[in-house]
PDB file of C-alpha atoms and ligand atoms in Angstrom:
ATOM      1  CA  UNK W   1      91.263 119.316 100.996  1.00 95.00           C
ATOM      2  CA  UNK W   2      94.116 117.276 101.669  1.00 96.00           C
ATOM      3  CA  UNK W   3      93.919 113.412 100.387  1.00 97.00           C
ATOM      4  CA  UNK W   4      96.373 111.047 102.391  1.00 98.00           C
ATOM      5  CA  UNK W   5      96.072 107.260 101.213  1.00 98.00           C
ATOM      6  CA  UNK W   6      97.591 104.432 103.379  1.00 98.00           C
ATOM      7  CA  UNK W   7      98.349 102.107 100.590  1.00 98.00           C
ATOM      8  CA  UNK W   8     100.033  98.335 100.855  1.00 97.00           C
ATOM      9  CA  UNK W   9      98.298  95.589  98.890  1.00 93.00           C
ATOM     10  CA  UNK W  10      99.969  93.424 101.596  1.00 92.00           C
ATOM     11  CA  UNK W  11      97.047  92.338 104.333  1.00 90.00           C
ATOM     12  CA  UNK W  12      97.989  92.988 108.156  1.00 95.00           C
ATOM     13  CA  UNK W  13     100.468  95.441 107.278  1.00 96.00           C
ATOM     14  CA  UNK W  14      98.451  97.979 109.516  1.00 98.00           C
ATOM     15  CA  UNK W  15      96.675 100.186 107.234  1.00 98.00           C
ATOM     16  CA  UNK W  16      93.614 100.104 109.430  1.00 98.00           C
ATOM     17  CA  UNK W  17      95.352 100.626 112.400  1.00 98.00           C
ATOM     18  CA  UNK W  18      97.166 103.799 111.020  1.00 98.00           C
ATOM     19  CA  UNK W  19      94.002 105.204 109.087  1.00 98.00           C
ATOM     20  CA  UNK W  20      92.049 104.943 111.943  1.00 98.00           C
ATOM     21  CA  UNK W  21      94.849 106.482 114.116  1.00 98.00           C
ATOM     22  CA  UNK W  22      95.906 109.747 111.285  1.00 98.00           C
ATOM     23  CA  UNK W  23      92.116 110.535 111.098  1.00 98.00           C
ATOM     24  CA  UNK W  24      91.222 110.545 114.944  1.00 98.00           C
ATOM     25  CA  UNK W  25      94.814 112.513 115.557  1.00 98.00           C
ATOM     26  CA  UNK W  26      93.954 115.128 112.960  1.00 98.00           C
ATOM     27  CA  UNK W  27      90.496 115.851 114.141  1.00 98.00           C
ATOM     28  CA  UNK W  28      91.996 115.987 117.205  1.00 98.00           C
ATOM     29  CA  UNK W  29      94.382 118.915 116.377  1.00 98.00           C
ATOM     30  CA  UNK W  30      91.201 120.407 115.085  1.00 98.00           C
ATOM     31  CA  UNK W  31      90.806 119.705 111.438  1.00 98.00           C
ATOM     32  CA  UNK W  32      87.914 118.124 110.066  1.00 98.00           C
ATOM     33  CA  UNK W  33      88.256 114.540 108.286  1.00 98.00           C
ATOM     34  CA  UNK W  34      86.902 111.750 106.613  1.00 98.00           C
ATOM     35  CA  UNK W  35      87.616 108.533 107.064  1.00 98.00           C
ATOM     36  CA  UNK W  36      87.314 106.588 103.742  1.00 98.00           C
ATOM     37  CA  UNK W  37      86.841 102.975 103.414  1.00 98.00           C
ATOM     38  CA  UNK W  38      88.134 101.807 100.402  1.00 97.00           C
ATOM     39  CA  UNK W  39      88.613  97.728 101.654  1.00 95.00           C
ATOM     40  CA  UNK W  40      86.129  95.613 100.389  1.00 93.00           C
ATOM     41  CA  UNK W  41      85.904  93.414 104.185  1.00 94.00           C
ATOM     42  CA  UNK W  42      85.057  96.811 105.465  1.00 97.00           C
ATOM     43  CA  UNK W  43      87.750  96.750 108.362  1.00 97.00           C
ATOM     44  CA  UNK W  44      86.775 100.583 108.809  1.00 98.00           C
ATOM     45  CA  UNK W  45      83.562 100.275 108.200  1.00 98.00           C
ATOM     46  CA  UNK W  46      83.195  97.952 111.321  1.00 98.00           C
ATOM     47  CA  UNK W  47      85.235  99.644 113.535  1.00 98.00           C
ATOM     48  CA  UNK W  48      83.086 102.002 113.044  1.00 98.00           C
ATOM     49  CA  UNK W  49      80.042 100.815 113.857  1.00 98.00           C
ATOM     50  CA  UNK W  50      81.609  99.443 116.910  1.00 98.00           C
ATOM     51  CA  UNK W  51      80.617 102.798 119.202  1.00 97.00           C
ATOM     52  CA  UNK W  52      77.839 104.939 118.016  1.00 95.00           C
ATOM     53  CA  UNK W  53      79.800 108.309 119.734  1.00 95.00           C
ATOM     54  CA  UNK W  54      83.144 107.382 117.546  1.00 97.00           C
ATOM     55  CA  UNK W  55      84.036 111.295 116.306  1.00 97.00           C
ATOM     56  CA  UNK W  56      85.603 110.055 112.934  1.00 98.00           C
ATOM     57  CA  UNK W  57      83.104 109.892 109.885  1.00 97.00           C
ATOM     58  CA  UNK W  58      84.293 106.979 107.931  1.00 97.00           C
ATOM     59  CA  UNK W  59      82.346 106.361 104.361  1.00 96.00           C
ATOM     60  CA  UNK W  60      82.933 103.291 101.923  1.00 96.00           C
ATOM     61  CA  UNK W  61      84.316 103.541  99.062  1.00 95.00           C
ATOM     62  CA  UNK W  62      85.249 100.410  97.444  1.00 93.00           C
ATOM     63  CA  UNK W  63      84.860 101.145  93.777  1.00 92.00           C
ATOM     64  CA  UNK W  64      87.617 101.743  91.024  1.00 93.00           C
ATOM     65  CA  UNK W  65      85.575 105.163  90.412  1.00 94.00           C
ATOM     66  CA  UNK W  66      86.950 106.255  94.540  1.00 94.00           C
ATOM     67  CA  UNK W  67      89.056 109.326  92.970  1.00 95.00           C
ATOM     68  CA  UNK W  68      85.691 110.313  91.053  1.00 95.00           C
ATOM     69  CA  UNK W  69      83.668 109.809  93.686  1.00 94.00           C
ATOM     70  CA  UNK W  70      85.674 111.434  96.209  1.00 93.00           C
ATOM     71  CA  UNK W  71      85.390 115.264  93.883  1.00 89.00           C
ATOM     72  CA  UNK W  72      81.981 114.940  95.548  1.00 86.00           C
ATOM     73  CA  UNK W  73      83.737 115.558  99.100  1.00 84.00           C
ATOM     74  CA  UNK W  74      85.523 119.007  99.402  1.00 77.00           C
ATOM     75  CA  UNK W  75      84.293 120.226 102.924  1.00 89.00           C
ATOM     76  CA  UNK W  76      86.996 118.511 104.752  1.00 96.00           C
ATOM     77  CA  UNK W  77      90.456 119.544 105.536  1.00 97.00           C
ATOM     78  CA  UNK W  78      91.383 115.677 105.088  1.00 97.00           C
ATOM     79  CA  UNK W  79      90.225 112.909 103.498  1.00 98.00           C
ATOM     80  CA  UNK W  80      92.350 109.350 105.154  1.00 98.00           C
ATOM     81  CA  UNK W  81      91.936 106.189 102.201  1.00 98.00           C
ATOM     82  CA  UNK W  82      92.130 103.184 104.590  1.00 98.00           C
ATOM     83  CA  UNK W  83      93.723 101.319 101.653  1.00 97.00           C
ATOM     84  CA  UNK W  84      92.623  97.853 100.108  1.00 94.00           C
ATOM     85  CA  UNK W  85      94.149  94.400 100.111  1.00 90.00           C
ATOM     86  CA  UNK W  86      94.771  94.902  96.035  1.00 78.00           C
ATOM     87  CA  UNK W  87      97.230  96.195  93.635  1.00 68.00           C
ATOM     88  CA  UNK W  88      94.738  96.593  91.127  1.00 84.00           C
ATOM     89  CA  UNK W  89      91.980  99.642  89.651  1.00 91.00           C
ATOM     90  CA  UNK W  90      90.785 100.223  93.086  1.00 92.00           C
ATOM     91  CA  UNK W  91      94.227 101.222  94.209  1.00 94.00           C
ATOM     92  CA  UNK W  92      95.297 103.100  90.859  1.00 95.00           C
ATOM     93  CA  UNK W  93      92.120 105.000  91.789  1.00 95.00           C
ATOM     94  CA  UNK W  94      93.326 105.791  95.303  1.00 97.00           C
ATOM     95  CA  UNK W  95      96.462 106.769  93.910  1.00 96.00           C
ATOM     96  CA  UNK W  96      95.171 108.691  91.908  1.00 96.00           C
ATOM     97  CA  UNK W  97      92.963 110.795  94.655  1.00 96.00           C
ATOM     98  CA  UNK W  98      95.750 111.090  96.754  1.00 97.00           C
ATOM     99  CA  UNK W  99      98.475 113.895  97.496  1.00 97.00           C
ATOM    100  CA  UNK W 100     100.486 111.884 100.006  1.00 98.00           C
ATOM    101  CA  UNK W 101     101.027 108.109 100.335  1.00 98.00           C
ATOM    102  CA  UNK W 102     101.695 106.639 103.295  1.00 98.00           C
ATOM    103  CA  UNK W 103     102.769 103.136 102.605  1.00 97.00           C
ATOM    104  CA  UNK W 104     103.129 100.894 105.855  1.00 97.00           C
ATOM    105  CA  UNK W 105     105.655  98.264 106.126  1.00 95.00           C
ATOM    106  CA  UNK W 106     106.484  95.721 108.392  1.00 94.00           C
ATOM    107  CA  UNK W 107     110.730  95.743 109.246  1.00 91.00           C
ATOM    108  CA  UNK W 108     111.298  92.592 107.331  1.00 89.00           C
ATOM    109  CA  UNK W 109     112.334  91.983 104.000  1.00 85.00           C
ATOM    110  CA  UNK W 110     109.538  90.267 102.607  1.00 89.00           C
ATOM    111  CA  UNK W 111     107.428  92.459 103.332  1.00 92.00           C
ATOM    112  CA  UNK W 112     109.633  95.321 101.579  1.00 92.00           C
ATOM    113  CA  UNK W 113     109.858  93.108  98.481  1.00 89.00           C
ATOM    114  CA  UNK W 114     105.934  92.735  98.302  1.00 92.00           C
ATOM    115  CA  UNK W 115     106.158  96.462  97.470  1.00 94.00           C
ATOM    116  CA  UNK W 116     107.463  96.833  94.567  1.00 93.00           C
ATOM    117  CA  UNK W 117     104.651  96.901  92.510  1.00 93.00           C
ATOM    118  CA  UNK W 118     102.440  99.449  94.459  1.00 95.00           C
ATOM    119  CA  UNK W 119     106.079 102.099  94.541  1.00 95.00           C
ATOM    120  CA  UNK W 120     106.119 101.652  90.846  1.00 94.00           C
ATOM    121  CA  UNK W 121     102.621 102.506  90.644  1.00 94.00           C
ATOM    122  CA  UNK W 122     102.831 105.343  92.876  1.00 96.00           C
ATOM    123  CA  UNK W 123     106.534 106.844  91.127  1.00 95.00           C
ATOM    124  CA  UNK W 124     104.998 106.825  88.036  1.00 94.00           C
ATOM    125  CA  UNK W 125     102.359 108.550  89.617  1.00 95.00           C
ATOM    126  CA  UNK W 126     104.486 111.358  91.329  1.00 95.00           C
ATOM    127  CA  UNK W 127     106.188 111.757  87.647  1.00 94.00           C
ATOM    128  CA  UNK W 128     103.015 112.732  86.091  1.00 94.00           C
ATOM    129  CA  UNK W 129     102.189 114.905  88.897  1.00 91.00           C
ATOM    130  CA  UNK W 130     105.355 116.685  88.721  1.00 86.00           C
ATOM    131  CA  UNK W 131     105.940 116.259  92.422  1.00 80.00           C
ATOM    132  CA  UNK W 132     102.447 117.632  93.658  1.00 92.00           C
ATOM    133  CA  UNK W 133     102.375 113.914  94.584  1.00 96.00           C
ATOM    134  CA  UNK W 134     104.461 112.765  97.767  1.00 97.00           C
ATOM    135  CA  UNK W 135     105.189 108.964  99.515  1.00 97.00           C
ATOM    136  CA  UNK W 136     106.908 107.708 102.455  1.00 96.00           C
ATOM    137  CA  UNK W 137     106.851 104.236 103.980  1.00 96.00           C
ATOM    138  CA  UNK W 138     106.148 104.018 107.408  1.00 95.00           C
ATOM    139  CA  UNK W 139     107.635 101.578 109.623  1.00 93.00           C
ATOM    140  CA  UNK W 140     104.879  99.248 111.210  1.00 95.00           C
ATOM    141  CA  UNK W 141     104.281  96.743 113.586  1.00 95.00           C
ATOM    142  CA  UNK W 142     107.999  97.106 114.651  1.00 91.00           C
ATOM    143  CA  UNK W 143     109.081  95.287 117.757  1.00 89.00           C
ATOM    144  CA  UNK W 144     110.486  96.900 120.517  1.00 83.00           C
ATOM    145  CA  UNK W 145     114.475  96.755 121.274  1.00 77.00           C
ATOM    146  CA  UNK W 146     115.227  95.300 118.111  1.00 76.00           C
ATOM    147  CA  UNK W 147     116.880  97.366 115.692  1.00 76.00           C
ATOM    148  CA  UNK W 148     115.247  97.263 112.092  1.00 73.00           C
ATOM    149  CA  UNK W 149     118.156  94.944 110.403  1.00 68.00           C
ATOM    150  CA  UNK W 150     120.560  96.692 107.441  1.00 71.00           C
ATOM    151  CA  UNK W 151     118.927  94.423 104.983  1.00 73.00           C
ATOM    152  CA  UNK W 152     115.684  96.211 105.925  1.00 76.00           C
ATOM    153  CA  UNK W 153     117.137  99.983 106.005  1.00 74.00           C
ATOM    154  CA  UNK W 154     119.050  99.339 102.477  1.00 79.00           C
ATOM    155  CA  UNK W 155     115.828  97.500 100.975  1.00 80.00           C
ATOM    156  CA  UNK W 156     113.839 100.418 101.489  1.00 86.00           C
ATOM    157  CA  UNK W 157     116.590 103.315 100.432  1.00 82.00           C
ATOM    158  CA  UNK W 158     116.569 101.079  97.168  1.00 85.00           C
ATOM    159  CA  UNK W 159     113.206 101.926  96.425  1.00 90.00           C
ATOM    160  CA  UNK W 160     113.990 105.995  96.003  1.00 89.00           C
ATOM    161  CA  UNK W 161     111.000 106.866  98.667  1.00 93.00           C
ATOM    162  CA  UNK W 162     111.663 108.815 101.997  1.00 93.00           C
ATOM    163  CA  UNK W 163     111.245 106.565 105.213  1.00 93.00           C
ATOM    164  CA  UNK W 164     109.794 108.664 108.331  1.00 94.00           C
ATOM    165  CA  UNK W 165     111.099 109.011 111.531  1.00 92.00           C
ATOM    166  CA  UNK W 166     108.271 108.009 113.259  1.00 94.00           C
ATOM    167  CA  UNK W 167     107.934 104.421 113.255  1.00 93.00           C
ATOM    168  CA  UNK W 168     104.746 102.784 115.017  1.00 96.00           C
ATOM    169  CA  UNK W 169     105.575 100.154 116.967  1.00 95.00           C
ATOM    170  CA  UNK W 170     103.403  96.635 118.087  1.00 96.00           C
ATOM    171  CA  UNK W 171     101.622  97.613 121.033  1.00 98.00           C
ATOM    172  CA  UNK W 172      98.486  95.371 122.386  1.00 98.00           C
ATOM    173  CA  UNK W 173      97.042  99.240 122.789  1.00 98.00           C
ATOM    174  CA  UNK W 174      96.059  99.505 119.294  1.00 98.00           C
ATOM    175  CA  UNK W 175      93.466  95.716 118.787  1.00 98.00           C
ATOM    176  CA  UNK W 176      92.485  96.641 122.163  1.00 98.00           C
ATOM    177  CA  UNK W 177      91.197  99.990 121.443  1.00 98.00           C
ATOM    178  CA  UNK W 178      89.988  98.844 117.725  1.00 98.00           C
ATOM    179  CA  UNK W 179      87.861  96.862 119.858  1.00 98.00           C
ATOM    180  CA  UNK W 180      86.200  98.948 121.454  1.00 98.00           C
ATOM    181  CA  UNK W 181      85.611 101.153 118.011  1.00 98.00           C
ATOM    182  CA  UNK W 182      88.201 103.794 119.641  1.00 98.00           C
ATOM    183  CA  UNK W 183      91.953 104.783 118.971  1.00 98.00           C
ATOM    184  CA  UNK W 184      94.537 105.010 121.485  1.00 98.00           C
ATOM    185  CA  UNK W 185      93.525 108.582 121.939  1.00 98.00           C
ATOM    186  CA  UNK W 186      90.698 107.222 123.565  1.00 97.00           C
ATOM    187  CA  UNK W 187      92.061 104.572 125.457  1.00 98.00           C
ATOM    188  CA  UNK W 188      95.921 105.353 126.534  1.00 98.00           C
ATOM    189  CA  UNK W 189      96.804 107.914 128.996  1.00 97.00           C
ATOM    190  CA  UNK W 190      97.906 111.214 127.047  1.00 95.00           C
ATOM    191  CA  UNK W 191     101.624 110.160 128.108  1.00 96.00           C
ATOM    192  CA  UNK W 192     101.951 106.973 126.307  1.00 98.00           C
ATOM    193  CA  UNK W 193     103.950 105.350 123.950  1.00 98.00           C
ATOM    194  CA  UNK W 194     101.222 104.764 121.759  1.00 98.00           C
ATOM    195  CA  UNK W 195      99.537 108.032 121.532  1.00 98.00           C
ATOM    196  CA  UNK W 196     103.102 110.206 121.624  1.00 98.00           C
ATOM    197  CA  UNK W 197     104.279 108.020 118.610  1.00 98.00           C
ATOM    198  CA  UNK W 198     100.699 108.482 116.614  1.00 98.00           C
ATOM    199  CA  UNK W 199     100.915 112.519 117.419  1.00 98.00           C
ATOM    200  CA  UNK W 200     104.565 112.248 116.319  1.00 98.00           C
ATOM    201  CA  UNK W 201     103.713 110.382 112.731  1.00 98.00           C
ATOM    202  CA  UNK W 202     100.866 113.086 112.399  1.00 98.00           C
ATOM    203  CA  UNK W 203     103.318 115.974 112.569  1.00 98.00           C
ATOM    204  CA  UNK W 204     105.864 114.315 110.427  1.00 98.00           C
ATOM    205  CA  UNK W 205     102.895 113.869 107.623  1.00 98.00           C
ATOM    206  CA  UNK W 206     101.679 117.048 107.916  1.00 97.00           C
ATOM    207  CA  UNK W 207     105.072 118.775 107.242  1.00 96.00           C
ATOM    208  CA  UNK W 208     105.050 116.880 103.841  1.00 94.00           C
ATOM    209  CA  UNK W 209     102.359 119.315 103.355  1.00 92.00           C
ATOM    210  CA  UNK W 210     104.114 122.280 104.000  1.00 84.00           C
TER     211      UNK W 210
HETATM  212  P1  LIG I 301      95.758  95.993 107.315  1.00 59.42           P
HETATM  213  O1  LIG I 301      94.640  96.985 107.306  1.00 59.42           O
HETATM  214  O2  LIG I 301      96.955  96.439 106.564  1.00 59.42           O
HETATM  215  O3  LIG I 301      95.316  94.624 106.926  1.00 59.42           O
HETATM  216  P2  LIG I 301      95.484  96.090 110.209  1.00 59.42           P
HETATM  217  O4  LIG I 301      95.635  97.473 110.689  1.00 59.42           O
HETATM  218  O5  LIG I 301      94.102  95.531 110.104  1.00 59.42           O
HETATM  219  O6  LIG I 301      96.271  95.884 108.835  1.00 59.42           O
HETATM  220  O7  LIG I 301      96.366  95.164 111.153  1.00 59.42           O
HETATM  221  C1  LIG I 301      96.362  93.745 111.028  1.00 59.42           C
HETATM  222  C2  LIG I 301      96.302  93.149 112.428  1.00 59.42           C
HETATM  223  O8  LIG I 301      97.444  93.546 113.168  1.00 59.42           O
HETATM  224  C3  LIG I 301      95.103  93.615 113.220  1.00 59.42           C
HETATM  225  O9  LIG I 301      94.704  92.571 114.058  1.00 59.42           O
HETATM  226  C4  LIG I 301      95.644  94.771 114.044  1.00 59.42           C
HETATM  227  O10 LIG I 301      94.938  94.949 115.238  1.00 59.42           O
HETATM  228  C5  LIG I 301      97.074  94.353 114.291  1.00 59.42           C
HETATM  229  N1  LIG I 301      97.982  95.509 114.343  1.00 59.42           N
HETATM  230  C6  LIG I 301      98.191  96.435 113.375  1.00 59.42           C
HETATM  231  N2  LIG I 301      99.105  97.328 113.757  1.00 59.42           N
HETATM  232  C7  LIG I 301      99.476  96.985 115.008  1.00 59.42           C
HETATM  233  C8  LIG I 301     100.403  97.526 115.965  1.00 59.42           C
HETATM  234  N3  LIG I 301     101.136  98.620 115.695  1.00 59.42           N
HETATM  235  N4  LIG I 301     100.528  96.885 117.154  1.00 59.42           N
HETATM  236  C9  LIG I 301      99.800  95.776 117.428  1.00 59.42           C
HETATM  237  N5  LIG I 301      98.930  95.224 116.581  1.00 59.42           N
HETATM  238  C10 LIG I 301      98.757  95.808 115.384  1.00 59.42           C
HETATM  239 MG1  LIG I 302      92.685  96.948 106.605  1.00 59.42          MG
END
């Protein structure tokens, strides 16, 4: 069982969006998965609940205990932490389930800053693991045709974690197909932006697994 947490204490920085988006793409290349809801509002939870024939299992689990409670699950090939709005116990204890991080970020510096606290966390973390433990932000919510801005690029190389390829950009694809309790998977046509960049982000994560 794999563990992949989508961690940023920062609200709207798209953790949602991409949990939803890494579980449905994985089950789609035909692993099984588990969706875990670790937000408190639930964000997951209602998307969910949305369309009764939505494929992805998604469980809450909104407790500091999550990397206790989570031995319990061991049939699936993945386990996807939809992360919570806090840089407290509940995410040490996703941390602490996890073997990759994906940490979200919106291209501006601000956001970058607002970081700092959950890579410090989650370096210490890798140290103790000995590098079982990976992390890589993810460029979100990027607008199209603008470059992300040197501040941006060096901000991030400061803080010693890998920044993938794959960025996912703002698309009105994603809240519309949230709305309907689906993923762009669902809703796009197999050719677009949307779903080529979420089976591109899937690939990069899943090479961090060897
Ligand atoms: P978080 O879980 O970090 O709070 P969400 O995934 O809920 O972030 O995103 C916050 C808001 O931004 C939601 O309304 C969501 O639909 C929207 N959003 C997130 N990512 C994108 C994107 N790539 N393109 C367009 N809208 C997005
Ligand atoms: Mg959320």
């Amino acid at each position: 069982m794999k563990v992949i947490a989508v961690l940023n204490q920062k609200g709207g920085s798209g953790k949602t969006t991409i949990a939803t988006h890494l579980a449905r793409g994985l089950q789609l290349k035909g692993h099984s998965v588990l969706l875990v809801d670790s937000d408190q509002q639930g964000s997951a939870r209602d998307w969910r609940a949305v369309d009764e024939d939505n494929p992805v299992p998604v469980i809450g689990l909104d407790r500091p205990t999550l990397d206790k409670d989570l031995k319990s699950v061991s049939d699936k090939d993945y386990v996807v932490i939809d992360g919570s709005p806090q840089a407290t116990s509940l995410a040490i204890s996703a941390i602490k389930a996890a073997d990759f991080i994906l940490i979200p970020v919106q291209p501006s510096p601000y956001d970058i800053w607002a970081t700092s606290d959950l890579v410090d966390l989650v370096q210490q973390r890798i140290e103790m693991r000995d590098g079982q433990l990976k992390a890589a932000f993810v460029v979100s919510r990027a607008i199209q045709n603008t470059n992300i801005g040197k501040e941006v690029a060096t901000a991030l190389l400061d803080y010693n974690l890998p920044v993938l390829e794959t960025r996912v950009m703002q698309r009105v694809a994603y809240p519309n197909s949230a709305a309907l309790g689906k993923t762009v998977f669902d809703t796009e046509s197999p050719s677009s932006n949307a779903i080529q960049e979420i089976t591109a982000l899937v690939s990069e994560i899943q090479i961090f697994f060897g």
